[in-house]
GROMACS .gro file of C-alpha atoms in nm:
model
  355
    1MET     CA    1  14.893   5.655   1.452
    2VAL     CA    2  14.911   5.410   1.724
    3SER     CA    3  15.300   5.435   1.701
    4ILE     CA    4  15.301   5.814   1.708
    5LEU     CA    5  15.103   5.784   2.045
    6LYS     CA    6  15.351   5.534   2.174
    7PHE     CA    7  15.628   5.791   2.077
    8ARG     CA    8  15.472   6.052   2.275
    9SER     CA    9  15.394   5.860   2.577
   10ILE     CA   10  15.734   5.790   2.633
   11PHE     CA   11  15.836   6.156   2.635
   12SER     CA   12  15.533   6.303   2.798
   13THR     CA   13  15.604   6.353   3.172
   14ARG     CA   14  15.423   6.592   3.435
   15PRO     CA   15  15.654   6.701   3.726
   16TYR     CA   16  15.513   6.755   4.085
   17GLY     CA   17  15.408   7.115   4.105
   18ALA     CA   18  15.307   7.169   3.734
   19VAL     CA   19  15.070   7.426   3.607
   20ARG     CA   20  14.717   7.292   3.572
   21TYR     CA   21  14.554   7.314   3.225
   22CYS     CA   22  14.214   7.301   3.139
   23HIS     CA   23  14.121   7.163   2.778
   24PHE     CA   24  13.809   7.326   2.632
   25GLY     CA   25  13.756   7.173   2.263
   26SER     CA   26  14.103   7.279   2.076
   27GLU     CA   27  14.232   7.546   2.355
   28ARG     CA   28  14.444   7.465   2.639
   29LEU     CA   29  14.335   7.707   2.926
   30LYS     CA   30  14.599   7.795   3.201
   31LEU     CA   31  14.381   7.766   3.535
   32PRO     CA   32  14.437   8.027   3.782
   33PRO     CA   33  14.624   7.880   4.127
   34ARG     CA   34  14.404   7.790   4.398
   35VAL     CA   35  14.428   8.012   4.737
   36GLY     CA   36  14.383   7.923   5.078
   37LEU     CA   37  14.278   8.200   5.344
   38PHE     CA   38  14.389   8.110   5.715
   39TRP     CA   39  14.325   8.380   5.973
   40ASP     CA   40  14.446   8.327   6.332
   41LEU     CA   41  14.181   8.526   6.534
   42ASP     CA   42  14.367   8.475   6.865
   43ASN     CA   43  14.626   8.702   6.749
   44LYS     CA   44  14.465   8.895   6.489
   45PRO     CA   45  14.098   8.974   6.565
   46PRO     CA   46  13.937   9.265   6.422
   47ASN     CA   47  13.864   9.449   6.751
   48SER     CA   48  13.646   9.757   6.640
   49ILE     CA   49  13.592   9.736   6.289
   50PRO     CA   50  13.296   9.505   6.188
   51PRO     CA   51  13.377   9.159   6.151
   52TYR     CA   52  13.172   9.098   5.814
   53GLU     CA   53  13.365   9.405   5.651
   54VAL     CA   54  13.680   9.273   5.756
   55ALA     CA   55  13.647   8.909   5.599
   56ASN     CA   56  13.496   9.078   5.296
   57LYS     CA   57  13.795   9.286   5.217
   58LEU     CA   58  14.031   8.985   5.316
   59ARG     CA   59  13.851   8.790   5.070
   60VAL     CA   60  13.907   9.062   4.805
   61ALA     CA   61  14.278   9.061   4.875
   62ALA     CA   62  14.314   8.711   4.840
   63SER     CA   63  14.152   8.686   4.536
   64SER     CA   64  14.408   8.873   4.371
   65PHE     CA   65  14.651   8.593   4.389
   66GLY     CA   66  14.391   8.347   4.248
   67VAL     CA   67  14.096   8.161   4.316
   68VAL     CA   68  13.987   8.133   4.686
   69ARG     CA   69  13.889   7.782   4.766
   70HIS     CA   70  13.899   7.764   5.172
   71MET     CA   71  13.864   8.052   5.410
   72ILE     CA   72  13.942   7.907   5.740
   73ALA     CA   73  13.972   8.091   6.107
   74TYR     CA   74  14.077   7.931   6.439
   75ALA     CA   75  14.006   8.084   6.762
   76ASN     CA   76  13.931   7.990   7.130
   77SER     CA   77  13.613   8.045   7.314
   78HIS     CA   78  13.755   8.344   7.494
   79THR     CA   79  13.812   8.528   7.166
   80CYS     CA   80  13.461   8.436   7.041
   81SER     CA   81  13.295   8.575   7.356
   82HIS     CA   82  13.531   8.852   7.435
   83VAL     CA   83  13.374   9.217   7.350
   84PRO     CA   84  13.617   9.476   7.261
   85LEU     CA   85  13.650   9.795   7.455
   86PRO     CA   86  13.522  10.023   7.130
   87VAL     CA   87  13.236   9.789   7.086
   88ARG     CA   88  13.128   9.812   7.463
   89GLU     CA   89  13.145  10.198   7.430
   90ARG     CA   90  12.894  10.192   7.152
   91LYS     CA   91  12.674   9.999   7.344
   92LYS     CA   92  12.700  10.221   7.611
   93GLU     CA   93  12.586  10.509   7.399
   94ARG     CA   94  12.299  10.329   7.296
   95GLU     CA   95  12.153  10.248   7.603
   96LEU     CA   96  12.170  10.610   7.710
   97LEU     CA   97  12.014  10.725   7.395
   98ASN     CA   98  11.730  10.464   7.475
   99GLN     CA   99  11.695  10.611   7.810
  100LEU     CA  100  11.641  10.966   7.679
  101GLU     CA  101  11.404  10.863   7.432
  102ASN     CA  102  11.176  10.710   7.675
  103LYS     CA  103  11.186  10.993   7.907
  104GLY     CA  104  11.099  11.235   7.622
  105VAL     CA  105  11.418  11.419   7.620
  106ILE     CA  106  11.531  11.327   7.289
  107LYS     CA  107  11.282  11.249   6.961
  108ARG     CA  108  11.386  11.125   6.646
  109ASN     CA  109  11.285  11.313   6.352
  110GLU     CA  110  11.203  10.977   6.150
  111PRO     CA  111  11.041  10.639   6.316
  112TYR     CA  112  11.231  10.353   6.370
  113LEU     CA  113  11.124  10.130   6.111
  114CYS     CA  114  11.094   9.728   6.145
  115ARG     CA  115  11.284   9.580   5.884
  116VAL     CA  116  11.026   9.236   5.855
  117CYS     CA  117  10.690   9.384   5.873
  118GLY     CA  118  10.721   9.747   5.809
  119ARG     CA  119  10.563   9.867   6.116
  120LYS     CA  120  10.715  10.227   6.266
  121PHE     CA  121  10.804  10.274   6.625
  122HIS     CA  122  10.908  10.623   6.806
  123THR     CA  123  11.156  10.450   7.053
  124ASN     CA  124  11.430  10.192   6.964
  125ASP     CA  125  11.289   9.976   7.299
  126LYS     CA  126  10.952   9.926   7.135
  127LEU     CA  127  11.117   9.845   6.822
  128VAL     CA  128  11.337   9.558   6.999
  129ASN     CA  129  10.990   9.456   7.213
  130HIS     CA  130  10.836   9.425   6.916
  131PHE     CA  131  11.068   9.234   6.721
  132LYS     CA  132  11.150   8.963   7.007
  133GLN     CA  133  10.793   8.930   7.085
  134LEU     CA  134  10.690   8.863   6.741
  135HIS     CA  135  10.951   8.791   6.489
  136GLU     CA  136  11.176   8.572   6.685
  137ARG     CA  137  10.908   8.354   6.837
  138GLU     CA  138  10.796   8.325   6.451
  139HIS     CA  139  11.143   8.242   6.339
  140ALA     CA  140  11.187   8.004   6.643
  141LYS     CA  141  10.874   7.818   6.544
  142ARG     CA  142  11.022   7.777   6.175
  143VAL     CA  143  11.350   7.649   6.283
  144ASN     CA  144  11.166   7.404   6.500
  145GLN     CA  145  10.928   7.247   6.211
  146ILE     CA  146  11.248   7.242   5.992
  147GLU     CA  147  11.460   7.037   6.257
  148SER     CA  148  11.159   6.810   6.343
  149ALA     CA  149  11.070   6.716   5.963
  150LYS     CA  150  11.231   6.472   5.747
  151GLY     CA  151  11.285   6.360   5.411
  152SER     CA  152  11.100   6.536   5.133
  153ARG     CA  153  10.874   6.726   5.388
  154ARG     CA  154  11.199   6.880   5.558
  155VAL     CA  155  11.324   6.991   5.177
  156LYS     CA  156  10.978   7.171   5.109
  157LEU     CA  157  10.978   7.367   5.446
  158VAL     CA  158  11.339   7.469   5.391
  159GLY     CA  159  11.226   7.620   5.045
  160LYS     CA  160  10.891   7.768   5.198
  161TYR     CA  161  11.069   7.927   5.489
  162SER     CA  162  11.402   8.037   5.336
  163MET     CA  163  11.298   8.421   5.180
  164LYS     CA  164  11.131   8.464   5.557
  165MET     CA  165  11.445   8.341   5.746
  166GLU     CA  166  11.689   8.532   5.538
  167LYS     CA  167  11.444   8.850   5.595
  168TYR     CA  168  11.473   8.777   5.983
  169LYS     CA  169  11.843   8.739   5.988
  170LYS     CA  170  11.932   9.046   5.814
  171ALA     CA  171  11.689   9.249   6.030
  172ALA     CA  172  11.792   9.076   6.320
  173ARG     CA  173  12.166   9.209   6.302
  174THR     CA  174  12.085   9.547   6.328
  175VAL     CA  175  11.801   9.518   6.589
  176LEU     CA  176  11.914   9.239   6.869
  177THR     CA  177  12.240   9.237   7.049
  178PRO     CA  178  12.439   8.920   6.993
  179LYS     CA  179  12.393   8.663   7.302
  180VAL     CA  180  12.783   8.563   7.276
  181GLY     CA  181  13.008   8.852   7.249
  182TYR     CA  182  12.940   9.069   6.987
  183GLY     CA  183  12.897   8.795   6.676
  184LEU     CA  184  13.215   8.747   6.573
  185ALA     CA  185  13.181   8.392   6.481
  186ASP     CA  186  12.843   8.448   6.323
  187GLU     CA  187  12.964   8.732   6.110
  188LEU     CA  188  13.240   8.534   5.975
  189LYS     CA  189  13.057   8.219   5.880
  190ARG     CA  190  12.787   8.486   5.680
  191ALA     CA  191  13.123   8.643   5.480
  192GLY     CA  192  13.174   8.284   5.371
  193PHE     CA  193  13.460   8.169   5.656
  194TRP     CA  194  13.473   7.820   5.819
  195VAL     CA  195  13.484   7.909   6.205
  196GLN     CA  196  13.645   7.658   6.442
  197THR     CA  197  13.634   7.725   6.784
  198VAL     CA  198  13.898   7.548   6.998
  199LEU     CA  199  13.931   7.482   7.407
  200ASP     CA  200  14.113   7.780   7.598
  201LYS     CA  201  14.436   7.605   7.619
  202PRO     CA  202  14.786   7.767   7.548
  203GLN     CA  203  14.900   7.760   7.164
  204ALA     CA  204  14.577   7.539   7.125
  205SER     CA  205  14.453   7.764   6.818
  206ASP     CA  206  14.794   7.767   6.666
  207ARG     CA  207  14.826   7.399   6.657
  208ALA     CA  208  14.517   7.355   6.528
  209LEU     CA  209  14.554   7.609   6.253
  210LYS     CA  210  14.919   7.451   6.179
  211SER     CA  211  14.752   7.097   6.138
  212GLN     CA  212  14.484   7.223   5.904
  213MET     CA  213  14.747   7.411   5.673
  214VAL     CA  214  14.960   7.121   5.665
  215ASP     CA  215  14.690   6.897   5.562
  216MET     CA  216  14.598   7.137   5.281
  217MET     CA  217  14.939   7.105   5.142
  218ASP     CA  218  14.952   6.731   5.198
  219HIS     CA  219  14.639   6.691   4.966
  220ARG     CA  220  14.749   6.946   4.699
  221ARG     CA  221  14.440   7.149   4.743
  222ILE     CA  222  14.602   7.493   4.742
  223GLU     CA  223  14.885   7.683   4.544
  224CYS     CA  224  14.883   8.003   4.767
  225LEU     CA  225  14.871   8.026   5.111
  226VAL     CA  226  14.772   8.348   5.285
  227LEU     CA  227  14.826   8.380   5.644
  228VAL     CA  228  14.660   8.635   5.869
  229SER     CA  229  14.875   8.664   6.166
  230ASP     CA  230  15.181   8.834   6.351
  231ASP     CA  231  15.251   8.490   6.556
  232SER     CA  232  15.622   8.375   6.457
  233ASP     CA  233  15.545   8.038   6.539
  234PHE     CA  234  15.433   8.010   6.192
  235ILE     CA  235  15.762   8.038   6.042
  236ASN     CA  236  15.825   7.654   6.004
  237VAL     CA  237  15.478   7.600   5.811
  238ILE     CA  238  15.575   7.890   5.565
  239LYS     CA  239  15.891   7.763   5.517
  240GLU     CA  240  15.743   7.406   5.421
  241ALA     CA  241  15.506   7.560   5.219
  242LYS     CA  242  15.794   7.728   5.015
  243LEU     CA  243  15.982   7.412   4.980
  244ARG     CA  244  15.678   7.248   4.842
  245CYS     CA  245  15.659   7.505   4.575
  246LEU     CA  246  15.337   7.741   4.722
  247LYS     CA  247  15.339   8.110   4.714
  248THR     CA  248  15.305   8.249   5.055
  249VAL     CA  249  15.157   8.596   5.200
  250VAL     CA  250  15.153   8.732   5.539
  251ILE     CA  251  14.922   8.999   5.671
  252GLY     CA  252  15.010   9.154   6.018
  253ASP     CA  253  15.106   9.447   6.174
  254THR     CA  254  15.460   9.379   6.245
  255PRO     CA  255  15.642   9.561   5.995
  256ASP     CA  256  15.985   9.377   6.023
  257GLY     CA  257  15.889   9.046   6.137
  258GLU     CA  258  16.068   8.740   6.070
  259LEU     CA  259  15.728   8.560   5.955
  260LYS     CA  260  15.685   8.873   5.699
  261ARG     CA  261  16.046   8.838   5.588
  262THR     CA  262  16.015   8.471   5.523
  263ALA     CA  263  15.696   8.475   5.306
  264ASP     CA  264  15.718   8.569   4.956
  265ALA     CA  265  15.475   8.883   4.999
  266ALA     CA  266  15.333   9.081   5.297
  267PHE     CA  267  15.101   9.326   5.352
  268SER     CA  268  14.990   9.517   5.681
  269TRP     CA  269  14.654   9.542   5.836
  270VAL     CA  270  14.582   9.886   5.719
  271GLU     CA  271  14.637   9.805   5.360
  272ILE     CA  272  14.409   9.550   5.373
  273LEU     CA  273  14.137   9.779   5.510
  274MET     CA  274  14.204  10.067   5.272
  275GLY     CA  275  14.214   9.863   4.951
  276LYS     CA  276  14.603   9.919   4.884
  277ALA     CA  277  14.700   9.538   4.900
  278LYS     CA  278  14.435   9.455   4.592
  279LYS     CA  279  14.676   9.738   4.375
  280GLU     CA  280  14.982   9.608   4.505
  281ALA     CA  281  14.924   9.238   4.437
  282VAL     CA  282  14.910   9.304   4.091
  283SER     CA  283  15.311   9.350   4.095
  284VAL     CA  284  15.336   9.094   4.341
  285VAL     CA  285  15.247   8.842   4.100
  286GLU     CA  286  15.398   8.967   3.792
  287ASN     CA  287  15.716   8.935   4.007
  288TRP     CA  288  15.637   8.604   4.058
  289LYS     CA  289  15.541   8.503   3.677
  290ASP     CA  290  15.893   8.676   3.619
  291ARG     CA  291  16.103   8.491   3.894
  292ASP     CA  292  15.964   8.137   3.783
  293ILE     CA  293  16.058   8.190   3.420
  294LEU     CA  294  16.403   8.263   3.542
  295LYS     CA  295  16.412   7.955   3.735
  296ARG     CA  296  16.286   7.742   3.421
  297LEU     CA  297  16.595   7.892   3.267
  298GLU     CA  298  16.840   7.835   3.520
  299TRP     CA  299  17.105   7.540   3.432
  300THR     CA  300  17.316   7.387   3.716
  301TYR     CA  301  17.596   7.144   3.701
  302ASN     CA  302  17.583   6.823   3.864
  303PRO     CA  303  17.829   6.570   3.744
  304ASP     CA  304  17.662   6.279   3.954
  305ASN     CA  305  17.362   6.302   3.703
  306MET     CA  306  17.521   6.409   3.385
  307VAL     CA  307  17.485   6.157   3.079
  308THR     CA  308  17.712   6.165   2.776
  309GLU     CA  309  17.576   6.229   2.451
  310ASP     CA  310  17.642   5.877   2.270
  311GLU     CA  311  17.454   5.739   2.597
  312ASN     CA  312  17.175   5.959   2.559
  313ILE     CA  313  17.141   5.929   2.202
  314GLU     CA  314  17.143   5.536   2.280
  315ASP     CA  315  16.854   5.573   2.505
  316ILE     CA  316  16.647   5.737   2.271
  317CYS     CA  317  16.689   5.493   1.993
  318ASP     CA  318  16.586   5.219   2.235
  319GLN     CA  319  16.272   5.367   2.346
  320VAL     CA  320  16.175   5.416   2.001
  321ASP     CA  321  16.250   5.060   1.900
  322ASP     CA  322  16.061   4.948   2.166
  323ALA     CA  323  15.788   5.186   2.082
  324TYR     CA  324  15.779   5.044   1.700
  325LYS     CA  325  15.810   4.666   1.792
  326ASP     CA  326  15.412   4.621   1.806
  327ASP     CA  327  15.379   4.772   1.447
  328GLY     CA  328  15.474   4.466   1.299
  329GLY     CA  329  15.826   4.626   1.100
  330ALA     CA  330  16.103   4.811   1.162
  331TRP     CA  331  16.099   5.178   1.232
  332TRP     CA  332  16.261   5.314   0.897
  333GLU     CA  333  15.974   5.153   0.708
  334LEU     CA  334  15.698   5.355   0.596
  335ASP     CA  335  15.334   5.285   0.596
  336SER     CA  336  15.297   5.316   0.224
  337ASP     CA  337  15.549   4.982   0.219
  338HIS     CA  338  15.285   4.759   0.366
  339VAL     CA  339  15.025   4.840   0.128
  340ASP     CA  340  14.895   4.530  -0.056
  341ILE     CA  341  15.092   4.458  -0.365
  342ASN     CA  342  14.751   4.363  -0.572
  343ASN     CA  343  14.634   4.700  -0.544
  344GLN     CA  344  14.902   4.863  -0.762
  345PRO     CA  345  14.775   4.728  -1.104
  346HIS     CA  346  14.436   4.861  -1.039
  347LYS     CA  347  14.591   5.162  -0.936
  348ALA     CA  348  14.798   5.195  -1.288
  349SER     CA  349  14.460   5.096  -1.431
  350SER     CA  350  14.302   5.379  -1.328
  351LEU     CA  351  14.554   5.594  -1.387
  352SER     CA  352  14.584   5.511  -1.733
  353VAL     CA  353  14.211   5.561  -1.770
  354THR     CA  354  14.217   5.911  -1.671
  355ARG     CA  355  14.477   6.006  -1.879
   0.00000   0.00000   0.00000
């Protein structure tokens, strides 16, 4: 058995970028590739679409290529504080509707309901004032208690207030207006993104996102890279990822951009929002599998690395001899030859008895 293990250790090698497997009992399961989703918010902001909804659709589309392990978004402070024109128009409509409700010109059929305590109000302004004076102050007190506590007391307070704080956050999204911008960073964080804000300098967000992507590739944390951007400055990063045998996907609005032509697959912003990208990703993954099989079957002639058949056989024999040196005999000797001779008469007598 020892000799067999040595023989296997000589010829078992794992190349760079090999497929990862998980050994579950006697079965060997192939693990899905790890996907990294990188979003350039300066170049592709959600604009009029709710950020939480867009983030969830991006995550669903990226999950078609494997297991999404990392979702990262970079933006400067101006992008996070900027309010798009459609959002500003909706705010103006809400303010006009509040004024008409306060004057009694418009009456709503159903009253406004507080999602925290269940109280009902006839106007939206009364609901907002109630929410700020009561629930917002209670939430601030809970946060201060948790921040001031330490050790086990802090853990108990977090467990005690977790349900109430989550209920407050859900109700505050529909009642309160975000203090900064329209809540872009908070909504993306709620969807699972890691949002990083950089300084308002030219190309600051692009440089930070590039370094993050290269760092992920250096540490081999991803096997598939999904980029949400139309910026051609990321072409070199996409090429580097392909050289490292990573699958690359680009999501953007430019139909024939150089960035999309460089990547292995590309989708438009509309396809992501309508859900078509998830359906098309199935055929893309199948094409990738077929391409990998064809690459394994390819053979290229390289005279420098060519080894004659006799040299190859001699190398294999030398390696086998080295593996069997510690067994105390030649490789052609069987294990049955090392059986003690004194045991042979005993076996013969036993055979005669059985007869």
